[in-house]
Coordinates of C-alpha atoms and ligand atoms in Angstrom, one line a residue:
M863 CA 23.1 129.5 -281.2
I864 CA 21.2 126.7 -283.0
N865 CA 23.3 123.6 -282.9
L866 CA 22.9 121.0 -285.9
F867 CA 26.2 119.9 -285.7
S868 CA 25.3 116.3 -284.2
D869 CA 23.1 114.8 -282.4
T870 CA 25.9 113.8 -279.6
Q871 CA 25.6 117.6 -278.7
T872 CA 22.3 117.0 -276.3
K873 CA 22.8 117.8 -273.0
P874 CA 21.2 115.5 -270.1
S875 CA 17.8 117.0 -269.2
A876 CA 16.6 117.6 -265.5
A877 CA 14.7 114.4 -265.8
M878 CA 17.6 112.5 -266.9
R879 CA 20.1 113.9 -264.2
K880 CA 17.5 113.4 -261.4
A881 CA 17.5 109.4 -262.6
M882 CA 21.0 109.4 -262.6
L883 CA 21.4 111.0 -259.2
E884 CA 18.7 108.5 -257.8
A885 CA 20.1 105.4 -259.5
E886 CA 20.9 102.2 -257.4
V887 CA 24.8 101.4 -258.2
G888 CA 27.4 98.6 -257.5
D889 CA 30.6 97.7 -258.5
E890 CA 29.9 97.4 -262.1
Q891 CA 32.9 95.0 -262.8
R892 CA 31.8 92.5 -260.4
G893 CA 28.3 92.5 -262.3
E894 CA 26.9 93.9 -258.9
D895 CA 25.3 97.4 -260.3
P896 CA 21.9 96.9 -260.5
T897 CA 21.2 99.9 -263.0
V898 CA 23.8 98.5 -265.6
N899 CA 22.5 95.0 -265.2
E900 CA 19.0 96.1 -265.7
L901 CA 20.2 98.2 -268.6
C902 CA 21.9 95.3 -270.4
E903 CA 18.8 93.0 -269.9
R904 CA 16.7 95.8 -271.8
V905 CA 19.2 96.0 -274.8
A906 CA 19.6 92.1 -275.0
D907 CA 15.8 92.0 -274.9
L908 CA 15.1 95.0 -277.3
L909 CA 17.8 93.9 -279.9
G910 CA 16.9 90.1 -279.4
K911 CA 19.8 88.7 -278.1
E912 CA 20.8 86.3 -275.3
A913 CA 22.9 89.2 -273.3
A914 CA 24.6 92.7 -273.6
V915 CA 27.3 94.5 -272.2
F916 CA 27.3 98.3 -271.1
L917 CA 30.2 99.8 -272.8
P918 CA 31.6 103.4 -272.4
S919 CA 30.9 104.4 -276.2
G920 CA 29.7 102.9 -279.5
T921 CA 33.3 103.1 -280.8
M922 CA 34.3 100.2 -277.9
C923 CA 31.0 98.2 -279.0
N924 CA 32.6 98.2 -282.6
E925 CA 36.1 97.6 -281.6
I926 CA 35.5 95.1 -278.7
A927 CA 32.9 93.2 -281.5
L928 CA 35.7 93.0 -284.1
L929 CA 38.3 91.9 -281.5
V930 CA 36.0 89.1 -280.8
H931 CA 35.0 88.1 -284.1
C932 CA 38.4 88.8 -285.8
R933 CA 42.1 86.9 -285.6
P934 CA 45.0 89.3 -286.9
G935 CA 44.9 89.1 -290.9
D936 CA 41.1 88.3 -290.9
E937 CA 39.0 90.4 -293.4
I938 CA 36.1 92.8 -292.8
L939 CA 34.0 93.7 -295.6
C940 CA 32.3 97.1 -295.1
D941 CA 30.7 99.9 -296.4
R942 CA 33.2 102.6 -297.8
T943 CA 31.7 105.6 -295.9
S944 CA 31.5 103.0 -293.0
H945 CA 32.5 104.7 -289.1
I946 CA 34.6 101.7 -288.7
L947 CA 36.6 102.4 -291.7
N948 CA 36.6 106.3 -291.2
Y949 CA 36.2 107.3 -287.8
E950 CA 37.8 105.0 -285.2
A951 CA 41.7 105.9 -286.0
G952 CA 42.3 102.4 -287.7
G953 CA 40.9 100.8 -284.8
P954 CA 40.3 97.3 -286.3
A955 CA 43.6 97.2 -288.1
A956 CA 45.3 98.4 -285.1
L957 CA 43.7 96.0 -282.3
A958 CA 42.1 93.2 -284.3
G959 CA 44.8 93.2 -286.9
A960 CA 42.1 92.9 -289.4
V961 CA 42.0 94.1 -293.2
M962 CA 39.1 96.3 -294.1
T963 CA 38.2 95.7 -297.4
P964 CA 35.4 98.4 -298.5
I965 CA 32.5 98.1 -300.7
D966 CA 31.2 100.8 -303.0
G967 CA 27.8 101.0 -301.7
E968 CA 25.0 103.5 -302.4
R969 CA 24.8 106.0 -299.8
G970 CA 25.9 103.5 -297.3
I971 CA 24.2 100.9 -298.2
Y972 CA 25.6 98.0 -300.6
S973 CA 23.7 95.1 -302.4
A974 CA 23.9 91.0 -301.4
E975 CA 25.4 91.0 -305.0
Q976 CA 28.3 93.4 -304.3
L977 CA 28.7 91.2 -301.0
K978 CA 28.9 88.1 -302.8
A979 CA 31.4 89.6 -305.3
A980 CA 33.5 90.8 -302.1
I981 CA 34.0 87.8 -300.7
R982 CA 37.2 85.9 -301.2
P983 CA 37.3 82.2 -302.1
E984 CA 39.2 80.3 -299.3
H985 CA 42.7 80.2 -300.1
R986 CA 45.8 80.6 -298.1
Y987 CA 47.3 83.6 -300.2
G988 CA 44.3 85.9 -299.4
P989 CA 42.9 87.3 -295.9
R990 CA 40.6 85.0 -294.6
T991 CA 36.9 87.1 -295.0
R992 CA 35.6 86.6 -291.6
V993 CA 32.9 89.7 -290.9
V994 CA 30.3 91.4 -292.9
E995 CA 29.6 94.7 -291.1
I996 CA 26.5 96.9 -291.5
E997 CA 25.9 100.2 -290.5
N998 CA 21.9 101.2 -289.4
T999 CA 21.0 103.9 -289.9
A1000 CA 24.6 104.9 -292.4
N1001 CA 25.6 108.0 -291.1
M1002 CA 27.9 109.1 -294.0
G1003 CA 24.5 107.9 -296.0
G1004 CA 22.5 110.9 -294.5
G1005 CA 21.2 108.6 -292.1
R1006 CA 20.1 106.1 -294.7
I1007 CA 17.8 103.2 -293.2
W1008 CA 18.6 99.7 -294.9
P1009 CA 15.6 98.4 -296.8
M1010 CA 14.6 95.2 -294.9
Q1011 CA 14.7 93.2 -298.2
T1012 CA 18.4 94.5 -299.2
L1013 CA 19.3 93.8 -295.4
N1014 CA 17.9 90.0 -295.3
A1015 CA 19.6 89.7 -298.6
V1016 CA 23.1 90.8 -297.2
T1017 CA 22.8 88.8 -294.1
D1018 CA 21.5 85.4 -296.2
V1019 CA 24.4 86.0 -298.4
A1020 CA 26.8 86.4 -295.2
K1021 CA 25.3 83.2 -293.6
E1022 CA 25.6 81.0 -296.8
N1023 CA 29.6 81.6 -297.0
G1024 CA 29.9 81.1 -293.1
L1025 CA 30.4 84.4 -292.2
I1026 CA 29.6 86.8 -289.1
V1027 CA 27.5 89.8 -289.3
H1028 CA 28.2 92.6 -287.1
L1029 CA 25.2 95.7 -286.9
D1030 CA 26.7 99.1 -286.0
G1031 CA 23.5 100.3 -284.8
A1032 CA 24.4 103.9 -283.0
R1033 CA 21.5 105.3 -284.9
L1034 CA 19.1 102.0 -285.1
M1035 CA 16.6 103.6 -283.0
N1036 CA 15.9 106.6 -285.6
A1037 CA 15.4 103.7 -288.0
V1038 CA 13.2 101.7 -285.9
V1039 CA 10.9 104.4 -285.2
A1040 CA 10.8 105.8 -289.1
S1041 CA 10.1 102.5 -290.2
E1042 CA 7.8 100.8 -287.5
I1043 CA 10.1 97.6 -287.9
S1044 CA 11.5 96.7 -284.6
A1045 CA 14.9 96.7 -283.3
K1046 CA 14.6 93.0 -282.9
D1047 CA 13.8 92.4 -286.6
Y1048 CA 16.5 94.8 -287.7
A1049 CA 19.2 92.8 -285.5
A1050 CA 17.6 89.5 -286.2
G1051 CA 20.2 88.4 -289.1
S1052 CA 23.0 89.9 -286.8
D1053 CA 25.3 87.8 -284.6
T1054 CA 26.3 91.0 -282.8
A1055 CA 24.2 94.4 -282.5
W1056 CA 24.7 97.6 -280.5
I1057 CA 22.9 100.9 -279.8
D1058 CA 24.3 104.1 -278.7
F1059 CA 22.6 106.1 -275.9
S1060 CA 24.7 109.3 -276.2
K1061 CA 23.4 109.9 -280.0
G1062 CA 19.7 110.7 -280.6
L1063 CA 18.7 108.8 -277.3
G1064 CA 20.3 112.1 -275.7
A1065 CA 22.1 110.4 -273.0
P1066 CA 25.8 111.9 -272.1
V1067 CA 27.7 108.5 -272.4
G1068 CA 27.1 105.1 -273.1
A1069 CA 26.7 102.3 -275.6
A1070 CA 25.4 98.8 -275.3
L1071 CA 26.7 95.6 -277.4
A1072 CA 24.8 92.8 -277.5
G1073 CA 24.9 88.9 -278.8
S1074 CA 25.2 85.2 -277.6
K1075 CA 26.1 84.8 -274.2
D1076 CA 29.5 83.1 -275.2
F1077 CA 30.1 86.1 -277.2
I1078 CA 29.3 88.4 -274.4
E1079 CA 31.7 86.7 -272.1
E1080 CA 34.4 87.1 -274.4
A1081 CA 33.3 90.8 -274.9
W1082 CA 33.9 91.3 -271.4
R1083 CA 37.6 90.0 -271.4
W1084 CA 38.5 92.5 -273.9
K1085 CA 36.0 95.1 -271.6
Q1086 CA 38.3 94.1 -268.9
R1087 CA 41.6 94.3 -271.0
L1088 CA 40.9 97.9 -272.4
G1089 CA 40.1 99.4 -269.3
G1090 CA 36.4 99.6 -270.2
A1091 CA 35.5 97.8 -267.3
M1092 CA 33.8 100.5 -264.6
R1093 CA 32.5 100.8 -261.0
Q1094 CA 29.8 102.6 -260.0
A1095 CA 28.7 102.7 -263.6
G1096 CA 25.1 102.7 -262.6
I1097 CA 25.0 106.6 -262.6
I1098 CA 25.8 106.4 -266.3
A1099 CA 23.7 103.6 -266.9
A1100 CA 20.9 105.4 -265.4
A1101 CA 20.7 108.0 -268.1
G1102 CA 20.8 105.1 -270.8
L1103 CA 17.6 103.5 -269.2
Y1104 CA 15.9 106.9 -268.8
S1105 CA 16.4 107.3 -272.3
L1106 CA 14.8 104.1 -273.5
D1107 CA 11.8 104.9 -271.2
H1108 CA 11.5 108.4 -272.3
H1109 CA 13.3 109.2 -275.5
I1110 CA 12.5 106.8 -278.2
P1111 CA 9.1 108.2 -279.4
L1112 CA 10.9 111.4 -279.6
L1113 CA 13.2 110.4 -282.6
A1114 CA 10.2 110.7 -284.3
A1115 CA 10.3 114.4 -284.5
D1116 CA 13.9 114.5 -285.2
N1117 CA 13.6 112.7 -288.2
E1118 CA 10.8 114.8 -289.2
N1119 CA 12.5 118.1 -288.5
A1120 CA 15.4 117.0 -290.5
K1121 CA 12.6 116.0 -293.4
I1122 CA 11.6 120.0 -292.8
F1123 CA 15.3 121.3 -292.8
A1124 CA 15.9 119.8 -296.1
E1125 CA 12.4 120.9 -298.0
R1126 CA 13.3 124.3 -296.7
I1127 CA 17.0 124.4 -298.0
A1128 CA 15.9 122.5 -301.0
N1129 CA 14.3 125.9 -302.3
S1130 CA 17.6 127.3 -303.2
T1131 CA 19.7 126.3 -306.0
R1132 CA 22.8 127.3 -303.9
F1133 CA 22.2 124.1 -302.2
A1134 CA 21.9 120.2 -304.0
I1135 CA 19.6 118.0 -301.9
D1136 CA 16.9 115.4 -302.5
P1137 CA 14.6 115.9 -299.5
T1138 CA 12.9 112.5 -300.1
T1139 CA 16.3 110.8 -299.4
V1140 CA 16.2 111.8 -295.8
D1141 CA 15.1 108.9 -293.8
T1142 CA 15.9 109.9 -290.5
N1143 CA 17.5 112.9 -288.6
I1144 CA 20.6 113.6 -290.7
V1145 CA 21.0 115.8 -293.6
I1146 CA 23.7 115.5 -296.1
F1147 CA 23.9 118.1 -298.7
E1148 CA 26.2 120.2 -301.3
L1149 CA 27.2 123.4 -302.0
A1150 CA 26.1 123.2 -305.8
N1151 CA 28.2 126.0 -306.8
G1152 CA 31.2 125.1 -305.9
E1153 CA 31.5 127.1 -302.4
D1154 CA 34.2 125.8 -299.4
A1155 CA 32.4 123.9 -297.1
Q1156 CA 34.5 124.7 -294.1
V1157 CA 34.3 128.5 -295.0
F1158 CA 30.5 128.4 -295.0
C1159 CA 30.1 126.6 -291.7
N1160 CA 32.3 128.9 -290.3
R1161 CA 30.4 132.3 -291.7
L1162 CA 26.9 130.7 -290.8
E1163 CA 28.3 130.1 -287.2
I1164 CA 29.6 133.7 -287.0
E1165 CA 27.2 135.6 -289.2
A1166 CA 24.0 133.7 -288.4
G1167 CA 24.5 131.7 -285.4
V1168 CA 24.2 128.0 -286.9
R1169 CA 26.2 125.3 -286.3
I1170 CA 26.3 122.7 -288.8
G1171 CA 29.4 120.5 -290.3
A1172 CA 31.6 120.4 -293.1
I1173 CA 32.0 116.6 -294.2
G1174 CA 34.0 117.4 -297.4
P1175 CA 35.4 120.0 -299.6
S1176 CA 31.7 121.1 -300.6
T1177 CA 29.7 118.7 -298.5
L1178 CA 27.8 119.9 -295.4
R1179 CA 25.9 117.8 -292.8
A1180 CA 23.4 119.2 -290.4
V1181 CA 21.7 116.4 -287.8
T1182 CA 18.5 116.9 -285.6
H1183 CA 17.9 116.1 -282.2
L1184 CA 16.3 116.4 -278.7
D1185 CA 17.8 119.7 -278.3
V1186 CA 16.7 121.4 -281.3
N1187 CA 12.8 121.9 -281.7
K1188 CA 10.6 122.3 -285.4
K1189 CA 10.7 126.1 -284.8
S1190 CA 14.8 126.1 -284.5
V1191 CA 15.3 123.8 -287.2
V1192 CA 12.8 126.0 -289.6
A1193 CA 15.0 129.0 -288.3
A1194 CA 18.0 127.8 -289.1
A1195 CA 17.0 126.6 -292.7
E1196 CA 15.8 130.3 -293.3
L1197 CA 19.1 131.6 -292.1
L1198 CA 20.7 129.1 -294.2
L1199 CA 18.6 130.7 -297.4
L1200 CA 19.4 134.3 -296.1
M1201 CA 23.2 133.8 -296.1
S1202 CA 25.0 136.0 -298.8
Ligands
PLP2403 C1 29.0 107.8 -283.4 C2 29.1 106.6 -284.3 C3 29.8 105.7 -283.6 C4 30.6 106.0 -282.3 O1 29.9 106.4 -281.3 P1 30.5 106.8 -280.0 O2 29.7 106.5 -279.0 O3 30.8 108.0 -280.5 O4 31.9 106.1 -279.8 C5 30.0 104.4 -284.4 N1 29.3 104.2 -285.4 C6 28.4 105.2 -286.1 C7 27.5 105.2 -287.3 C8 28.5 106.4 -285.4 O5 27.6 107.3 -286.0

C-alpha cells in the first residue's frame, strides 16, 4: 500500500520513539515538564513570539486562539476553504460564539482589497469584525504558499483597522523549506501563530501555539478549562522536539515528490492538474471527465494499492510525507495512470 491520503498518517520512527522513551518529564500543567518547556521555548523562538503553549492538536490551537481573541458575536474573516470554517465542527461558533465570514480567495489566498471590502464599519447592527485568519500553507488551496507581498498587504490592512491576525501554520514549515523565508518572517504580521507536529513533521501528536506573554496566559486558562492541560506530556513533546531537530530539512523532499507526482499524472487527460501550481506537499486535482472521485479512490485502493482522498464530487487530494519516498510516489503516479 502506498499511502498518500495525508501527511497525518506518518508513524513515529524508531529514533523518534527512542527520544520519547528517554524524555525527561514532569507535571506539565504545573509548568514542571522540562521537555514541554523546552519545546515551547523553541516554538516561541521559531515564530518570533514571546511565549508558546503546547496543545494536543492544531484544532485546539485554533480554537483556543479564537476563544482568547473573540467575544461572542465577534466576527472572524477567513478564506472560504479554511480549516477553521470547514473542518473544526463549527468550533469557533460553538466555543467562541464567533461569526465566521468567508472571503472567496484564490485557492485559499485572498487579497488585501478583498479583506478591506469584508471589514465592517463600526456599527451596532453588525457583528464586530475582530480577527483576520490566514492559513499558510493553504490546505484546500493545494498546499499553496502565501506570497510575502500578499501576506504583508493583508496584515497591513488588518493592523490599519485594529484587527487581530491569527496564523494557522499547520504546514508553515513546508512553506519555509520551499521558499527559504523564515517562519519568523511569515509570522511577523500575526499576533498569534502555531505549527503542527503531527503533519509533515511526522510526530504522533501535538501542536504549539505562540503569541505574547499575556496571550499565552489567557490561552493557558482555556487549555485548563477545556481539559487540554496534561501531566507528563514530555513523552509526546519529545517527539515534537525530535521533529524540529531532524525532520524540517526532509520536508523539501515531500515538496519535490508532490511536484513529481503532479507532473506524472498531468501526462494523462483524465487528470486535470497544473503542476506549476504545486507549491508544497499537497496535490489537489480533478477527474477531468466527470468521474466520481470517491468511486475512483475506492477502486484505486483495492485494485492498485494506492490510497488518496476524495475531497469533492470529482476532486482528489494526494499528500506526500516522510513515510513515502520518491520511488513510491513515482510508482503511485504510474498506478494512477494505469487505472482502467
Ligand atoms: C490539520 C489542520 C489543522 C488541525 O490540526 P490537527 O492537529 O489535525 O487538529 C488545522 N489547520 C490546518 C490548515 C490543517 O491542515
